């Protein structure tokens, strides 16, 4: 086998296109694929560097990356691919904690990568028994997605330099994996005894060197109009993901985001002030005047009549953001107290409704909820945490044991720039990010009150009641029911089970993080 320095590009990129590659009977074959432009439809890695820059370094780091991107593009197209990628790596990674980069790679990037999979490449890649990805991207950025969601057996990428747990912004020898470096990395993986890979997939001339080391070689022609692989065809669905940005930050979107943040923050403060200071019957109209859309469906029940001894109604909501109870109150035109699994101090301070923390002690929480229901209506989100995707997490069954006056409420929302939830960041900023969207929207759908024959008083178990309401809300929203819990979410996104031990002098131990 030739040495990397002996390889030559020549005219060897006249390979057949990916649609000519058979995908039947490939269970014992090995495939080696490039990433940008091959496994992914997009040929630019800027959006993914921008995601890391914003999520770890904030808007100033994103601005730095955006300012240096013209230099990176010039070097990439007119000097060398390696030089352009080095600029992106330095602008994004210099000074960042490696653990923070890994966290973003695990919790944020998979959602965006999975939405850009090339269908032709995925058809071949997924049919092979052994899958390897060879990419110029830093391995630390792509490995979690490729292995956990696409079933890659090996990921070979550019290695970054680290000093005392922080990235220096430079890359390790042999440098950025393009051209001969990429071919050399594949030869090193193969060694002297291992057989040549069966299929090599690439999209540009510099990929031809590693593709020539494979038995079959196919190119992926640029076609940005091709539809990405649908989520239902992935080996593992994206149920949980984190990060603040809704859209993939192309250079234009990154610039728009940077310019909008100061304006959006002031607008968010104005919207939150209207929600906190105005009487609840007026909040609905104030929100509409300020660009926040609230859509109400179904018939909400009237307030409980205390004079007749009637207990309050327990509203059971699907959980999209910590603002769910506030928008429920907006739809009803009256403040409804909410029980939560804890809330940031800032969110409690600015909340226009009463919030009561659950203790996670079943007897204590049950007693507290019963007392609150004696005083009037109450709202609870039994999932215990938010989910952004069209899934409902498992419902806690405690509420079903406490009252038969249950009204399910299906909550859904729309955000165009920023997500109003986080598992890794400071939750005190959640309402600000939601209201920073140009025109956020909430849809509140009141479903029929739970019939008596489906309550615990009629002999149903609390778990049956909880599961029935979960299915009812899921059907209304066209969502899918799951058995995932709060712990599953935090293990996937934050590497913990969603609990944190506080100092006894400040708070009781084992308080739960956020919503």
Coordinates of C-alpha atoms in Angstrom, one line a residue:
X1 CA 0.0 0.0 0.0
X2 CA 1.3 3.4 -1.0
X3 CA 2.4 5.9 1.6
X4 CA 0.3 9.1 2.0
X5 CA 3.0 11.3 0.6
X6 CA 3.2 9.1 -2.5
X7 CA -0.5 9.5 -3.3
X8 CA -1.6 11.9 -6.0
X9 CA -5.0 13.4 -6.9
X10 CA -4.6 13.0 -10.6
X11 CA -7.9 12.7 -12.5
X12 CA -9.2 10.1 -10.1
X13 CA -12.4 11.8 -9.1
X14 CA -14.4 10.5 -12.0
X15 CA -16.2 8.1 -9.7
X16 CA -19.8 6.8 -10.2
X17 CA -22.4 8.7 -8.2
X18 CA -24.0 7.4 -5.0
X19 CA -27.2 6.4 -6.6
X20 CA -25.3 3.8 -8.6
X21 CA -24.2 2.0 -5.3
X22 CA -26.2 -1.1 -4.4
X23 CA -27.3 -1.3 -0.8
X24 CA -28.6 -4.9 -0.7
X25 CA -26.5 -7.6 0.8
X26 CA -24.0 -5.2 2.4
X27 CA -24.3 -6.6 6.0
X28 CA -20.6 -7.8 6.0
X29 CA -19.2 -4.8 4.1
X30 CA -17.2 -1.9 5.5
X31 CA -18.0 1.6 4.5
X32 CA -15.8 4.7 5.0
X33 CA -17.6 8.0 4.4
X34 CA -16.7 11.7 4.6
X35 CA -19.1 13.9 6.6
X36 CA -19.8 17.4 5.3
X37 CA -21.2 17.2 1.8
X38 CA -21.3 13.4 2.0
X39 CA -23.0 12.0 5.0
X40 CA -24.6 15.5 5.5
X41 CA -26.3 17.4 2.7
X42 CA -24.5 20.7 3.6
X43 CA -20.9 21.2 2.6
X44 CA -20.2 23.9 5.2
X45 CA -19.4 23.1 8.8
X46 CA -19.8 26.8 9.9
X47 CA -23.2 26.3 11.4
X48 CA -22.0 23.6 13.8
X49 CA -19.0 25.6 14.8
X50 CA -21.4 28.5 15.4
X51 CA -23.6 26.3 17.6
X52 CA -20.6 25.4 19.8
X53 CA -19.4 29.0 19.9
X54 CA -22.8 30.4 21.0
X55 CA -23.7 27.6 23.5
X56 CA -20.3 27.6 25.2
X57 CA -19.0 31.1 24.6
X58 CA -22.1 33.2 24.2
X59 CA -22.9 35.9 21.7
X60 CA -19.5 37.5 21.8
X61 CA -17.8 34.2 20.8
X62 CA -20.3 33.8 18.0
X63 CA -19.5 37.4 16.9
X64 CA -15.8 36.6 16.8
X65 CA -16.4 33.5 14.7
X66 CA -18.7 35.4 12.3
X67 CA -16.0 38.2 11.9
X68 CA -13.3 35.6 11.1
X69 CA -15.5 33.5 8.8
X70 CA -14.7 35.6 5.6
X71 CA -11.0 34.9 6.3
X72 CA -11.7 31.2 6.8
X73 CA -13.7 31.1 3.6
X74 CA -10.9 32.9 1.6
X75 CA -8.3 30.5 2.9
X76 CA -10.5 27.4 2.4
X77 CA -11.2 28.1 -1.3
X78 CA -8.0 30.0 -2.4
X79 CA -5.2 28.7 -0.2
X80 CA -6.0 25.3 1.4
X81 CA -8.9 23.6 3.0
X82 CA -6.8 22.9 6.1
X83 CA -6.0 26.6 6.6
X84 CA -9.7 27.6 6.5
X85 CA -10.7 24.9 8.9
X86 CA -7.9 25.9 11.3
X87 CA -9.3 29.4 11.5
X88 CA -12.8 28.1 12.4
X89 CA -11.3 25.8 15.0
X90 CA -9.3 28.5 16.7
X91 CA -12.1 31.1 16.7
X92 CA -14.5 28.6 18.2
X93 CA -12.5 26.5 20.6
X94 CA -9.6 28.7 21.9
X95 CA -9.9 28.8 25.7
X96 CA -13.1 26.6 26.0
X97 CA -13.3 23.8 28.6
X98 CA -13.2 20.5 26.8
X99 CA -16.0 19.3 29.1
X100 CA -18.2 22.1 27.8
X101 CA -17.5 21.2 24.1
X102 CA -18.3 17.6 24.8
X103 CA -21.5 18.6 26.5
X104 CA -22.7 20.6 23.5
X105 CA -21.6 17.8 21.2
X106 CA -23.8 15.4 23.2
X107 CA -26.8 17.5 23.9
X108 CA -27.1 20.2 21.1
X109 CA -25.5 19.1 17.9
X110 CA -27.3 15.8 17.2
X111 CA -30.6 17.6 16.6
X112 CA -29.0 19.7 13.9
X113 CA -26.9 17.0 12.4
X114 CA -29.8 14.6 12.2
X115 CA -31.9 17.2 10.3
X116 CA -29.3 17.3 7.5
X117 CA -28.6 13.6 6.7
X118 CA -28.2 12.9 3.0
X119 CA -30.7 10.2 2.0
X120 CA -28.5 8.6 -0.7
X121 CA -25.5 8.3 1.5
X122 CA -27.6 7.1 4.5
X123 CA -29.1 4.4 2.3
X124 CA -25.7 2.9 1.7
X125 CA -24.1 3.8 5.0
X126 CA -26.9 2.2 7.1
X127 CA -26.8 -1.0 5.0
X128 CA -23.2 -1.8 5.8
X129 CA -22.2 -4.0 8.8
X130 CA -19.2 -1.9 9.7
X131 CA -19.3 1.9 9.5
X132 CA -16.5 4.4 9.6
X133 CA -16.6 8.2 9.3
X134 CA -13.5 10.1 8.2
X135 CA -13.9 13.8 8.6
X136 CA -12.0 17.1 8.8
X137 CA -14.2 18.2 11.6
X138 CA -12.9 17.9 15.2
X139 CA -13.6 14.5 16.4
X140 CA -14.8 15.9 19.7
X141 CA -17.7 17.6 17.9
X142 CA -19.0 14.8 15.8
X143 CA -18.3 11.5 17.6
X144 CA -21.2 11.5 20.0
X145 CA -23.7 11.9 17.2
X146 CA -22.2 9.5 14.8
X147 CA -21.8 6.7 17.3
X148 CA -24.9 7.2 19.4
X149 CA -27.4 8.0 16.7
X150 CA -26.0 6.6 13.4
X151 CA -24.3 3.5 14.8
X152 CA -20.8 4.4 13.5
X153 CA -18.2 1.9 14.7
X154 CA -15.2 4.3 14.3
X155 CA -14.9 8.0 13.9
X156 CA -11.6 9.5 12.7
X157 CA -11.4 13.3 12.9
X158 CA -9.1 16.2 13.5
X159 CA -7.7 16.1 17.1
X160 CA -7.6 19.4 19.0
X161 CA -4.8 20.4 21.4
X162 CA -5.7 20.6 25.1
X163 CA -4.0 22.3 28.0
X164 CA -5.2 21.8 31.6
X165 CA -8.7 20.8 30.4
X166 CA -9.1 23.7 28.0
X167 CA -8.8 23.7 24.2
X168 CA -5.9 25.8 22.9
X169 CA -7.5 26.4 19.5
X170 CA -4.7 24.5 17.7
X171 CA -4.8 21.0 16.3
X172 CA -2.6 18.0 16.9
X173 CA -0.3 16.4 14.3
X174 CA -0.8 15.5 11.5
X175 CA -3.1 18.5 11.4
X176 CA -6.6 18.9 9.8
X177 CA -7.7 15.7 8.2
X178 CA -8.0 16.7 4.5
X179 CA -6.4 15.3 1.4
X180 CA -3.3 13.2 2.2
X181 CA -3.8 13.5 6.0
X182 CA -7.2 11.9 5.6
X183 CA -5.8 9.1 3.5
X184 CA -3.0 8.7 6.0
X185 CA -5.4 8.4 8.9
X186 CA -7.3 5.7 7.1
X187 CA -4.1 3.8 6.3
X188 CA -3.1 4.0 9.9
X189 CA -6.5 2.6 11.0
X190 CA -6.2 -0.3 8.5
X191 CA -2.6 -1.2 9.4
X192 CA -0.6 -3.7 7.3
X193 CA -2.9 -6.7 7.7
X194 CA -6.4 -5.4 7.5
X195 CA -8.3 -5.8 4.3
X196 CA -9.3 -2.7 2.2
X197 CA -12.7 -1.2 3.0
X198 CA -15.4 -2.2 0.7
X199 CA -16.9 1.2 0.0
X200 CA -15.5 4.8 0.0
X201 CA -17.9 7.7 -0.1
X202 CA -16.8 11.4 -0.7
X203 CA -17.9 14.6 -2.3
X204 CA -14.8 16.5 -3.3
X205 CA -11.5 16.0 -5.1
X206 CA -9.5 15.9 -1.9
X207 CA -11.5 12.9 -0.8
X208 CA -10.3 10.9 -3.8
X209 CA -7.1 10.0 -2.0
X210 CA -8.8 8.0 0.8
X211 CA -11.5 6.7 -1.6
X212 CA -8.8 5.1 -3.7
X213 CA -7.9 3.0 -0.8
X214 CA -11.4 1.4 -1.0
X215 CA -12.6 -1.4 -3.3
X216 CA -15.6 0.6 -4.5
X217 CA -15.7 4.4 -4.8
X218 CA -18.8 6.6 -5.1
X219 CA -19.1 10.4 -5.1
X220 CA -22.0 12.4 -3.7
X221 CA -22.8 15.2 -6.0
X222 CA -23.8 18.6 -4.4
X223 CA -27.6 18.9 -4.3
X224 CA -28.9 21.2 -1.6
X225 CA -32.5 20.7 -2.7
X226 CA -32.5 17.0 -1.8
X227 CA -34.8 16.3 1.2
X228 CA -33.0 15.1 4.3
X229 CA -33.6 11.7 5.9
X230 CA -36.9 11.8 7.9
X231 CA -36.6 11.4 11.7
X232 CA -38.6 8.1 11.7
X233 CA -35.9 6.4 9.5
X234 CA -33.1 7.1 12.0
X235 CA -32.0 4.2 14.2
X236 CA -32.6 6.3 17.3
X237 CA -35.1 9.2 17.5
X238 CA -34.1 12.6 18.9
X239 CA -36.4 12.8 21.9
X240 CA -34.2 15.1 24.1
X241 CA -32.0 18.0 22.9
X242 CA -30.7 21.2 24.4
X243 CA -29.4 24.5 23.3
X244 CA -30.9 27.9 22.9
X245 CA -31.0 28.3 19.1
X246 CA -34.0 27.0 17.2
X247 CA -32.6 27.4 13.7
X248 CA -29.3 26.2 12.3
X249 CA -27.0 29.3 12.4
X250 CA -25.9 29.9 8.9
X251 CA -23.7 33.0 8.5
X252 CA -26.8 35.1 7.7
X253 CA -28.8 33.6 10.7
X254 CA -25.9 34.1 13.0
X255 CA -25.7 37.8 12.0
X256 CA -29.4 38.2 12.4
X257 CA -29.3 36.5 15.9
X258 CA -26.5 38.8 17.0
X259 CA -28.3 41.9 15.9
X260 CA -31.6 40.8 17.3
X261 CA -30.4 39.9 20.9
X262 CA -30.2 43.5 22.3
X263 CA -33.6 44.3 20.7
X264 CA -35.1 41.0 21.8
X265 CA -33.9 41.4 25.4
X266 CA -35.6 44.8 25.7
X267 CA -38.8 43.4 24.1
X268 CA -38.7 40.4 26.5
X269 CA -38.4 42.7 29.5
X270 CA -41.4 44.7 28.3
X271 CA -43.5 41.6 27.7
X272 CA -42.6 40.1 31.1
X273 CA -43.4 43.4 32.8
X274 CA -46.9 43.4 31.2
X275 CA -47.5 39.8 32.3
X276 CA -46.3 40.5 35.9
X277 CA -47.9 43.9 36.5
X278 CA -51.2 44.0 34.7
X279 CA -54.3 42.3 36.0
X280 CA -54.6 38.8 34.6
X281 CA -57.8 39.5 32.6
X282 CA -55.8 42.2 30.6
X283 CA -52.7 40.1 30.1
X284 CA -54.2 38.3 27.1
X285 CA -54.7 41.5 25.2
X286 CA -51.4 43.0 26.3
X287 CA -49.6 39.9 25.0
X288 CA -51.3 40.2 21.6
X289 CA -50.4 43.9 21.4
X290 CA -46.8 43.0 22.1
X291 CA -46.6 40.3 19.5
X292 CA -47.2 37.3 21.8
X293 CA -49.9 35.1 20.3
X294 CA -52.2 33.1 22.6
X295 CA -54.7 30.7 21.0
X296 CA -57.4 29.2 23.1
X297 CA -59.4 26.1 22.1
X298 CA -62.0 24.1 24.0
X299 CA -64.2 25.3 26.8
X300 CA -62.5 26.1 30.1
X301 CA -64.4 25.3 33.4
X302 CA -65.7 28.1 35.6
X303 CA -64.0 29.0 38.8
X304 CA -64.7 26.8 41.9
X305 CA -67.5 28.1 44.1
X306 CA -66.1 28.2 47.6
X307 CA -69.5 29.0 49.1
X308 CA -70.9 25.6 48.0
X309 CA -67.9 23.7 49.4
X310 CA -66.7 22.8 45.9
X311 CA -63.0 22.0 45.7
X312 CA -60.9 23.4 43.0
X313 CA -60.3 21.9 39.6
X314 CA -56.9 20.3 39.0
X315 CA -55.6 21.3 35.5
X316 CA -53.2 18.6 34.2
X317 CA -51.0 20.2 31.5
X318 CA -48.4 18.8 29.1
X319 CA -45.1 20.5 29.8
X320 CA -43.4 22.6 27.1
X321 CA -41.8 25.4 29.1
X322 CA -41.9 26.8 32.7
X323 CA -44.4 29.4 31.3
X324 CA -47.2 26.8 30.8
X325 CA -49.1 27.7 34.0
X326 CA -48.8 31.4 33.2
X327 CA -50.3 30.9 29.7
X328 CA -53.0 28.7 31.2
X329 CA -53.8 31.6 33.6
X330 CA -53.8 34.0 30.6
X331 CA -56.3 31.8 28.8
X332 CA -58.5 31.6 31.8
X333 CA -58.3 35.3 32.6
X334 CA -57.5 34.6 36.3
X335 CA -54.3 33.5 38.1
X336 CA -54.0 29.8 38.8
X337 CA -51.4 28.6 41.4
X338 CA -48.9 26.1 40.1
X339 CA -46.9 23.4 41.9
X340 CA -43.5 22.8 40.5
X341 CA -40.5 20.6 41.1
X342 CA -38.6 23.8 41.9
X343 CA -38.0 27.0 40.0
X344 CA -35.1 29.4 39.8
X345 CA -35.2 32.2 42.3
X346 CA -35.5 34.8 39.5
X347 CA -38.4 33.0 37.9
X348 CA -40.2 32.8 41.2
X349 CA -39.6 36.5 41.8
X350 CA -41.0 37.7 38.5
X351 CA -43.8 35.1 38.3
X352 CA -47.3 36.7 38.1
X353 CA -48.9 33.6 39.7
X354 CA -48.3 31.8 43.0
X355 CA -45.8 28.9 42.7
X356 CA -45.4 26.2 45.3
X357 CA -42.4 23.8 45.3
X358 CA -42.9 20.1 45.6
X359 CA -40.6 18.3 48.1
X360 CA -40.5 14.9 46.3
X361 CA -41.8 13.4 49.5
X362 CA -45.1 11.7 48.4
X363 CA -47.0 12.2 51.7
X364 CA -45.9 15.8 52.1
X365 CA -46.7 16.7 48.5
X366 CA -50.1 15.0 48.6
X367 CA -51.1 16.9 51.7
X368 CA -49.9 20.2 50.2
X369 CA -51.8 19.7 46.9
X370 CA -55.0 18.8 48.8
X371 CA -54.8 22.0 50.9
X372 CA -54.3 24.1 47.7
X373 CA -57.3 22.4 46.0
X374 CA -59.5 23.3 49.0
X375 CA -58.6 27.0 48.3
X376 CA -59.3 26.9 44.6
X377 CA -58.1 25.7 41.2
X378 CA -54.5 24.4 40.7
X379 CA -52.3 23.5 37.8
X380 CA -49.6 20.8 37.7
X381 CA -47.4 19.3 34.9
X382 CA -47.1 15.6 35.9
X383 CA -44.2 15.0 33.4
X384 CA -41.9 16.8 35.8
X385 CA -39.8 18.3 33.1
X386 CA -40.2 19.8 29.7
X387 CA -39.8 18.1 26.3
X388 CA -39.3 20.0 23.0
X389 CA -40.1 17.3 20.6
X390 CA -43.6 15.8 19.8
X391 CA -43.4 13.3 22.7
X392 CA -45.0 13.2 26.1
X393 CA -42.9 11.9 29.0
X394 CA -44.4 9.5 31.6
X395 CA -47.0 11.2 33.9
X396 CA -46.6 10.9 37.6
X397 CA -49.7 9.3 39.1
X398 CA -49.9 11.2 42.4
X399 CA -52.4 13.7 41.2
X400 CA -55.0 11.0 40.3
X401 CA -55.2 9.9 43.9
X402 CA -56.0 13.4 45.3
X403 CA -59.1 14.6 43.3
X404 CA -61.7 13.5 40.7
X405 CA -62.0 17.1 39.5
X406 CA -59.4 16.8 36.7
X407 CA -59.3 18.8 33.5
X408 CA -56.6 17.8 31.0
X409 CA -55.0 20.7 29.0
X410 CA -52.9 20.2 25.9
X411 CA -50.2 22.9 25.7
X412 CA -48.1 23.6 22.6
X413 CA -46.0 26.5 21.6
X414 CA -44.0 28.0 18.7
X415 CA -40.6 29.7 18.9
X416 CA -38.7 30.9 15.8
X417 CA -35.3 31.9 17.2
X418 CA -34.7 30.8 20.8
X419 CA -35.7 27.9 22.9
X420 CA -37.3 28.8 26.3
X421 CA -35.9 25.8 28.1
X422 CA -32.5 24.4 29.0
X423 CA -31.1 21.4 30.8
X424 CA -27.5 22.6 30.9
X425 CA -27.7 26.4 31.3
X426 CA -29.2 28.8 33.9
X427 CA -32.9 28.3 34.0
X428 CA -33.5 31.8 35.2
X429 CA -33.0 32.9 31.6
X430 CA -35.7 30.6 30.3
X431 CA -38.6 33.1 30.3
X432 CA -36.3 35.8 28.8
X433 CA -35.3 33.6 25.9
X434 CA -38.9 32.6 25.2
X435 CA -40.1 36.2 25.1
X436 CA -37.0 37.2 23.1
X437 CA -38.6 35.5 20.1
X438 CA -40.0 38.0 17.6
X439 CA -43.5 36.5 17.8
X440 CA -43.8 33.5 20.1
X441 CA -47.1 31.7 20.3
X442 CA -48.9 29.4 22.8
X443 CA -51.9 27.2 22.0
X444 CA -54.0 26.2 25.1
X445 CA -56.5 23.4 24.4
X446 CA -58.9 22.6 27.2
X447 CA -60.1 19.0 26.9
X448 CA -63.2 17.6 28.5
X449 CA -63.3 17.0 32.2
X450 CA -62.3 13.5 33.3
X451 CA -65.5 11.4 33.6
X452 CA -66.3 10.0 37.0
X453 CA -66.1 6.4 35.8
X454 CA -62.4 6.9 34.8
X455 CA -61.4 8.3 38.2
X456 CA -59.8 6.5 41.2
X457 CA -63.1 6.9 43.1
X458 CA -64.7 4.7 40.5
X459 CA -62.1 2.0 41.1
X460 CA -59.4 2.9 38.5
X461 CA -55.8 2.8 39.7
X462 CA -53.9 6.0 39.8
X463 CA -51.5 4.7 37.1
X464 CA -54.4 3.9 34.8
X465 CA -55.8 7.4 35.2
X466 CA -52.4 9.0 34.6
X467 CA -51.8 6.9 31.5
X468 CA -55.2 7.6 30.1
X469 CA -54.8 11.4 30.5
X470 CA -51.3 11.1 28.9
X471 CA -52.8 9.3 25.9
X472 CA -55.7 11.8 25.7
X473 CA -53.4 14.8 25.6
X474 CA -51.0 13.1 23.2
X475 CA -53.9 12.3 20.8
X476 CA -55.0 15.9 20.9
X477 CA -51.5 17.2 20.0
X478 CA -50.6 14.3 17.6
X479 CA -47.7 13.5 19.9
X480 CA -46.3 10.1 20.9
X481 CA -46.5 8.8 24.5
X482 CA -43.2 7.5 26.0
X483 CA -42.1 6.1 29.3
X484 CA -39.2 8.4 29.6
X485 CA -38.8 10.4 32.9
X486 CA -37.0 13.4 34.1
X487 CA -33.9 11.3 35.0
X488 CA -33.7 10.0 31.4
X489 CA -33.7 13.5 30.1
X490 CA -31.0 14.8 32.4
X491 CA -28.8 11.7 31.9
X492 CA -29.0 12.3 28.1
X493 CA -28.4 16.0 28.1
X494 CA -26.5 16.9 31.3
X495 CA -24.8 13.7 32.4
X496 CA -26.7 13.6 35.7
X497 CA -30.1 12.5 37.0
X498 CA -31.5 16.0 37.4
X499 CA -30.8 16.4 41.1
X500 CA -28.3 18.5 42.9
X501 CA -27.4 18.6 46.5
X502 CA -27.6 22.0 48.0
X503 CA -25.9 23.3 51.1
X504 CA -28.1 22.7 54.1
X505 CA -27.8 26.3 55.3
X506 CA -29.5 27.6 52.2
X507 CA -31.9 24.9 50.9
X508 CA -32.9 21.4 51.8
X509 CA -30.8 18.7 50.3
X510 CA -31.6 16.9 47.1
X511 CA -33.6 19.8 45.5
X512 CA -34.6 19.3 41.9
X513 CA -33.0 21.4 39.2
X514 CA -35.5 23.6 37.2
X515 CA -38.5 22.6 35.2

